[in-house]
Amino acid sequence: MSKNGDRHLPEILAKHETMLLSEWLKEQLSAGIRRDDLMRESEMRDQSGEFLRLLRDASQGGNLTNFQASEWNNIKALLASITRTRVQQGFSPSQVALFIFSLKKPLFSLLRQECGSDGEIAAEIMSANDLIDRLGLLTTEAFQKAREEIIIRQQQEMLELSTPVVKLWEGILALPLIGTLDSARTQVVMENLLQRIVETGSAIAIIDITGVPTVDTLVAQHLLKTVAATRLMGADCIISGIRPQIAQTIVHLGVDLTAVITKATMADAFEVALKRSGYAVTSADSRPQNPL
């Protein structure tokens, strides 16, 4: 790589920063990088201007290949921040990458103007092209990381939404479970249930597993842990939704649920909970009839 090439880039960035920014913004707009519904033009200008300033500072020492060097920390942090923001705004991976790659055309044009011989121009453009490609890869990596963070957060939010704790009656809570009960979800279930017990002062919690497709040893252990945690908070626990197939599976697995009240339906469990809370459950037919 040409040593002159290492020196020309920071000089060009300092000398033609305003012109380069203007031409780069035009390239971004023509490439459709900015969307009116996602970003203001002033925001794109501020981000581009800050990027050029940090690129100029980072390239001053002539180190255009080792991104692990400390002089590149600020620009890497800026790219990560810009990428994370654009991911949240709904930009596609190509739109995020084009933010960097659209700089090539105006930058190469300035290099052709400023450099002397054809050999020097070729060395300069090769060096700058390699630099822009590396920066573009950084945005790709940052995009993937930001997307993974969003997916993990959304999964956590969905997990919390899929475990609602419902107040059925004064002192009685219900937790209908739908889907697979794994270790991560069990933790969320316990946290939500225990928190609601504290908030409401409930004495009975019904865990309904009608929507749980299969119950194996691990699922049964998770249920027992939840029941144990509930009891430590001073509340009794009733498990409902024990279908014939699940009952057979539990017996076959040798899981001991003798210490836990179990019912076939939530209605049956609710009736037991009402009686344990001191309420009398009667049918309408058994009530005294008012004489006409």
Coordinates of C-alpha atoms in Angstrom, one line a residue:
M1 CA 0.0 0.0 0.0
S2 CA 1.4 3.4 -0.9
K3 CA 2.5 5.6 1.9
N4 CA 1.4 8.6 -0.1
G5 CA -2.0 7.0 -0.2
D6 CA -2.0 6.8 3.6
R7 CA -1.3 10.5 3.8
H8 CA -3.6 11.8 1.0
L9 CA -6.9 10.5 2.5
P10 CA -6.8 12.6 5.7
E11 CA -5.6 15.6 3.7
I12 CA -8.5 15.3 1.3
L13 CA -11.0 14.8 4.2
A14 CA -9.8 17.9 5.9
K15 CA -9.5 20.1 2.7
H16 CA -12.7 19.0 1.0
E17 CA -14.9 18.0 3.9
T18 CA -17.8 20.4 3.1
M19 CA -17.8 19.4 -0.6
L20 CA -17.5 15.7 0.2
L21 CA -20.4 15.9 2.7
S22 CA -22.6 17.6 0.1
E23 CA -21.9 15.1 -2.6
W24 CA -22.2 12.2 -0.2
L25 CA -25.6 13.4 0.9
K26 CA -26.7 13.6 -2.8
E27 CA -25.6 10.0 -3.3
Q28 CA -27.5 8.8 -0.2
L29 CA -30.7 10.6 -1.4
S30 CA -30.4 9.2 -4.9
A31 CA -29.9 5.7 -3.5
G32 CA -33.1 6.0 -1.5
I33 CA -31.3 5.5 1.8
R34 CA -33.4 8.1 3.6
R35 CA -37.1 7.5 4.0
D36 CA -39.3 10.4 4.8
D37 CA -41.4 8.3 7.2
L38 CA -38.3 7.1 9.1
M39 CA -35.7 9.9 9.1
R40 CA -35.4 13.6 8.7
E41 CA -32.8 15.0 6.3
S42 CA -31.2 17.0 9.0
E43 CA -30.6 13.8 11.0
M44 CA -28.9 12.2 8.0
R45 CA -26.8 15.3 7.5
D46 CA -25.7 15.3 11.2
Q47 CA -24.8 11.6 11.2
S48 CA -22.9 11.9 7.9
G49 CA -21.0 15.0 9.1
E50 CA -20.0 13.4 12.3
F51 CA -18.8 10.3 10.5
L52 CA -16.6 12.3 8.1
R53 CA -15.1 14.2 11.1
L54 CA -14.3 11.0 13.0
L55 CA -13.0 9.4 9.8
R56 CA -10.6 12.3 9.2
D57 CA -9.3 12.1 12.8
A58 CA -8.9 8.3 12.7
S59 CA -7.0 8.3 9.5
Q60 CA -4.5 11.0 10.5
G61 CA -1.9 8.5 11.7
G62 CA -2.0 6.7 8.3
N63 CA -3.3 3.4 9.9
L64 CA -6.1 2.4 7.5
T65 CA -6.0 -1.3 8.0
N66 CA -5.9 -2.1 11.7
F67 CA -9.3 -1.4 13.1
Q68 CA -8.3 -2.7 16.5
A69 CA -6.1 0.4 17.0
S70 CA -7.5 2.9 19.5
E71 CA -7.9 5.7 16.9
W72 CA -10.7 3.8 15.4
N73 CA -12.7 3.3 18.6
N74 CA -14.8 6.5 18.2
I75 CA -15.8 5.8 14.6
K76 CA -16.7 2.2 15.4
A77 CA -18.9 3.4 18.3
L78 CA -20.6 5.9 16.0
L79 CA -21.3 3.3 13.3
A80 CA -22.7 0.9 16.0
S81 CA -24.9 3.7 17.3
I82 CA -26.2 4.8 13.8
T83 CA -26.8 1.2 12.9
R84 CA -28.7 0.4 16.1
T85 CA -30.9 3.5 15.6
R86 CA -31.7 2.7 12.0
V87 CA -32.5 -0.9 12.8
Q88 CA -35.0 0.4 15.4
Q89 CA -36.4 2.8 12.8
G90 CA -37.0 -0.1 10.4
F91 CA -34.2 0.3 7.8
S92 CA -33.2 -2.8 5.8
P93 CA -29.6 -4.3 5.9
S94 CA -28.9 -2.9 2.4
Q95 CA -30.1 0.6 3.4
V96 CA -27.8 0.6 6.4
A97 CA -24.8 -0.7 4.4
L98 CA -25.4 1.8 1.6
F99 CA -24.9 4.6 4.2
I100 CA -21.2 3.7 4.0
F101 CA -20.8 2.4 0.5
S102 CA -22.4 5.5 -1.1
L103 CA -19.3 7.4 0.1
K104 CA -17.2 5.7 -2.5
K105 CA -18.2 7.6 -5.6
P106 CA -17.6 11.2 -4.2
L107 CA -14.5 10.1 -2.4
F108 CA -13.0 8.4 -5.4
S109 CA -13.8 11.4 -7.5
L110 CA -11.8 13.7 -5.2
L111 CA -8.9 11.3 -5.1
R112 CA -8.7 11.4 -8.9
Q113 CA -8.6 15.2 -8.8
E114 CA -5.9 15.4 -6.1
C115 CA -3.6 12.6 -7.0
G116 CA -0.9 13.0 -9.7
S117 CA 0.1 9.9 -11.6
D118 CA -2.2 7.0 -12.7
G119 CA -0.2 4.7 -10.4
E120 CA -0.8 7.0 -7.4
I121 CA -4.5 7.3 -8.2
A122 CA -4.8 3.5 -8.4
A123 CA -3.1 3.1 -5.1
E124 CA -5.2 5.8 -3.4
I125 CA -8.5 4.3 -4.7
M126 CA -7.5 0.8 -3.8
S127 CA -6.6 1.9 -0.2
A128 CA -9.8 4.0 0.2
N129 CA -11.9 1.2 -1.3
D130 CA -10.5 -1.3 1.2
L131 CA -11.2 1.1 4.0
I132 CA -14.8 1.7 3.0
D133 CA -15.4 -2.0 2.6
R134 CA -14.1 -2.7 6.1
L135 CA -16.3 0.0 7.5
G136 CA -19.3 -1.5 5.6
L137 CA -18.6 -4.8 7.2
L138 CA -18.7 -3.2 10.6
T139 CA -22.2 -1.9 9.8
T140 CA -23.3 -5.4 8.8
E141 CA -22.0 -6.9 12.0
A142 CA -23.6 -4.1 14.0
F143 CA -26.9 -4.7 12.2
Q144 CA -26.9 -8.4 13.0
K145 CA -26.1 -7.7 16.7
A146 CA -28.8 -5.0 16.9
R147 CA -31.4 -7.4 15.3
E148 CA -30.4 -10.1 17.7
E149 CA -30.9 -7.8 20.6
I150 CA -34.3 -6.8 19.3
I151 CA -35.4 -10.4 18.8
I152 CA -34.3 -11.4 22.3
R153 CA -36.2 -8.5 23.8
Q154 CA -39.3 -9.3 21.8
Q155 CA -39.0 -12.9 22.8
Q156 CA -38.9 -11.8 26.4
E157 CA -41.9 -9.6 26.0
M158 CA -43.8 -12.3 24.3
L159 CA -42.9 -14.7 27.1
E160 CA -44.3 -12.2 29.6
L161 CA -47.4 -11.7 27.6
S162 CA -47.9 -15.4 27.3
T163 CA -48.1 -15.9 31.1
P164 CA -50.8 -13.5 32.3
V165 CA -51.9 -13.8 35.9
V166 CA -55.6 -13.1 36.2
K167 CA -57.5 -12.2 39.3
L168 CA -60.6 -14.4 39.3
W169 CA -62.0 -13.5 42.7
E170 CA -60.9 -11.7 45.8
G171 CA -57.9 -13.7 47.0
I172 CA -57.9 -16.1 44.0
L173 CA -55.5 -15.8 41.1
A174 CA -55.4 -17.9 37.9
L175 CA -52.4 -18.5 35.6
P176 CA -53.4 -20.1 32.3
L177 CA -50.4 -21.6 30.5
I178 CA -50.3 -22.2 26.8
G179 CA -47.4 -23.8 25.0
T180 CA -44.2 -25.4 26.1
L181 CA -43.0 -24.9 29.7
D182 CA -39.2 -24.7 29.7
S183 CA -36.7 -23.4 32.3
A184 CA -36.7 -19.8 31.0
R185 CA -40.5 -19.6 30.9
T186 CA -40.8 -21.2 34.3
Q187 CA -38.7 -18.4 35.7
V188 CA -41.0 -15.8 34.2
V189 CA -44.1 -17.7 35.3
M190 CA -42.8 -17.8 38.9
E191 CA -41.8 -14.2 38.9
N192 CA -45.1 -13.0 37.5
L193 CA -47.2 -15.2 39.8
L194 CA -45.2 -14.3 43.0
Q195 CA -45.4 -10.6 42.2
R196 CA -49.2 -10.8 41.7
I197 CA -49.5 -12.7 45.0
V198 CA -47.7 -9.9 46.8
E199 CA -49.7 -7.2 45.0
T200 CA -53.1 -8.7 45.6
G201 CA -52.5 -10.6 48.9
S202 CA -54.1 -13.7 47.3
A203 CA -54.2 -16.9 49.2
I204 CA -54.9 -19.3 46.3
A205 CA -53.4 -19.6 42.8
I206 CA -54.8 -21.8 40.1
I207 CA -52.2 -22.9 37.5
D208 CA -54.1 -24.2 34.4
I209 CA -52.2 -26.4 32.0
T210 CA -55.0 -27.1 29.6
G211 CA -53.0 -25.4 26.8
V212 CA -49.7 -27.3 27.6
P213 CA -49.4 -29.9 24.8
T214 CA -47.2 -32.4 26.6
V215 CA -46.1 -33.0 30.2
D216 CA -42.8 -34.7 30.6
T217 CA -40.5 -35.1 33.7
L218 CA -39.0 -31.7 33.1
V219 CA -42.3 -29.9 32.8
A220 CA -43.6 -31.6 35.9
Q221 CA -40.5 -30.5 37.8
H222 CA -41.1 -27.0 36.7
L223 CA -44.7 -27.1 37.9
L224 CA -43.6 -28.4 41.3
K225 CA -41.0 -25.7 41.6
T226 CA -43.7 -23.1 40.9
V227 CA -46.0 -24.7 43.4
A228 CA -43.2 -24.7 46.0
A229 CA -42.4 -21.1 45.4
T230 CA -46.1 -20.2 45.7
R231 CA -46.3 -21.9 49.0
L232 CA -43.3 -20.1 50.3
M233 CA -45.2 -16.9 49.7
G234 CA -48.0 -18.2 51.9
A235 CA -50.5 -19.2 49.1
D236 CA -52.0 -22.5 48.2
C237 CA -51.7 -23.8 44.6
I238 CA -54.2 -25.8 42.5
I239 CA -53.3 -27.3 39.2
S240 CA -56.1 -27.7 36.7
G241 CA -56.3 -29.0 33.1
I242 CA -55.2 -32.5 34.0
R243 CA -56.4 -34.4 30.9
P244 CA -56.5 -38.2 30.9
Q245 CA -53.4 -38.4 28.6
I246 CA -51.5 -36.1 30.9
A247 CA -52.6 -38.0 34.0
Q248 CA -51.4 -41.3 32.5
T249 CA -48.1 -39.6 31.5
I250 CA -47.6 -38.3 35.1
V251 CA -48.3 -41.7 36.6
H252 CA -46.0 -43.4 34.1
L253 CA -43.2 -40.9 34.9
G254 CA -43.6 -41.5 38.6
V255 CA -44.0 -37.8 39.3
D256 CA -45.5 -37.3 42.8
L257 CA -48.3 -34.8 42.8
T258 CA -50.1 -36.2 45.8
A259 CA -49.3 -33.0 47.8
V260 CA -50.9 -30.8 45.1
I261 CA -54.6 -30.4 44.5
T262 CA -55.3 -31.2 40.9
K263 CA -58.5 -30.8 38.9
A264 CA -59.6 -31.7 35.4
T265 CA -60.9 -28.2 34.5
M266 CA -60.4 -24.6 35.7
A267 CA -64.0 -24.5 36.6
D268 CA -63.6 -27.4 39.0
A269 CA -60.4 -25.7 40.4
F270 CA -62.2 -22.4 40.8
E271 CA -65.0 -24.1 42.7
V272 CA -62.5 -25.6 45.1
A273 CA -60.8 -22.3 45.5
L274 CA -64.1 -20.5 46.4
K275 CA -64.9 -23.1 49.0
R276 CA -61.4 -22.9 50.5
S277 CA -61.9 -19.2 50.6
G278 CA -65.1 -19.5 52.6
Y279 CA -67.6 -18.9 49.9
A280 CA -70.6 -21.2 49.4
V281 CA -71.1 -22.4 45.9
T282 CA -74.8 -23.2 45.0
S283 CA -76.7 -23.7 41.8
A284 CA -79.5 -21.3 40.8
D285 CA -82.1 -24.2 41.2
S286 CA -81.2 -24.7 44.9
R287 CA -82.0 -21.1 45.8
P288 CA -85.3 -20.3 47.6
Q289 CA -88.0 -19.2 45.2
N290 CA -89.9 -16.0 45.9
P291 CA -93.6 -16.7 46.1
L292 CA -95.7 -14.9 43.5

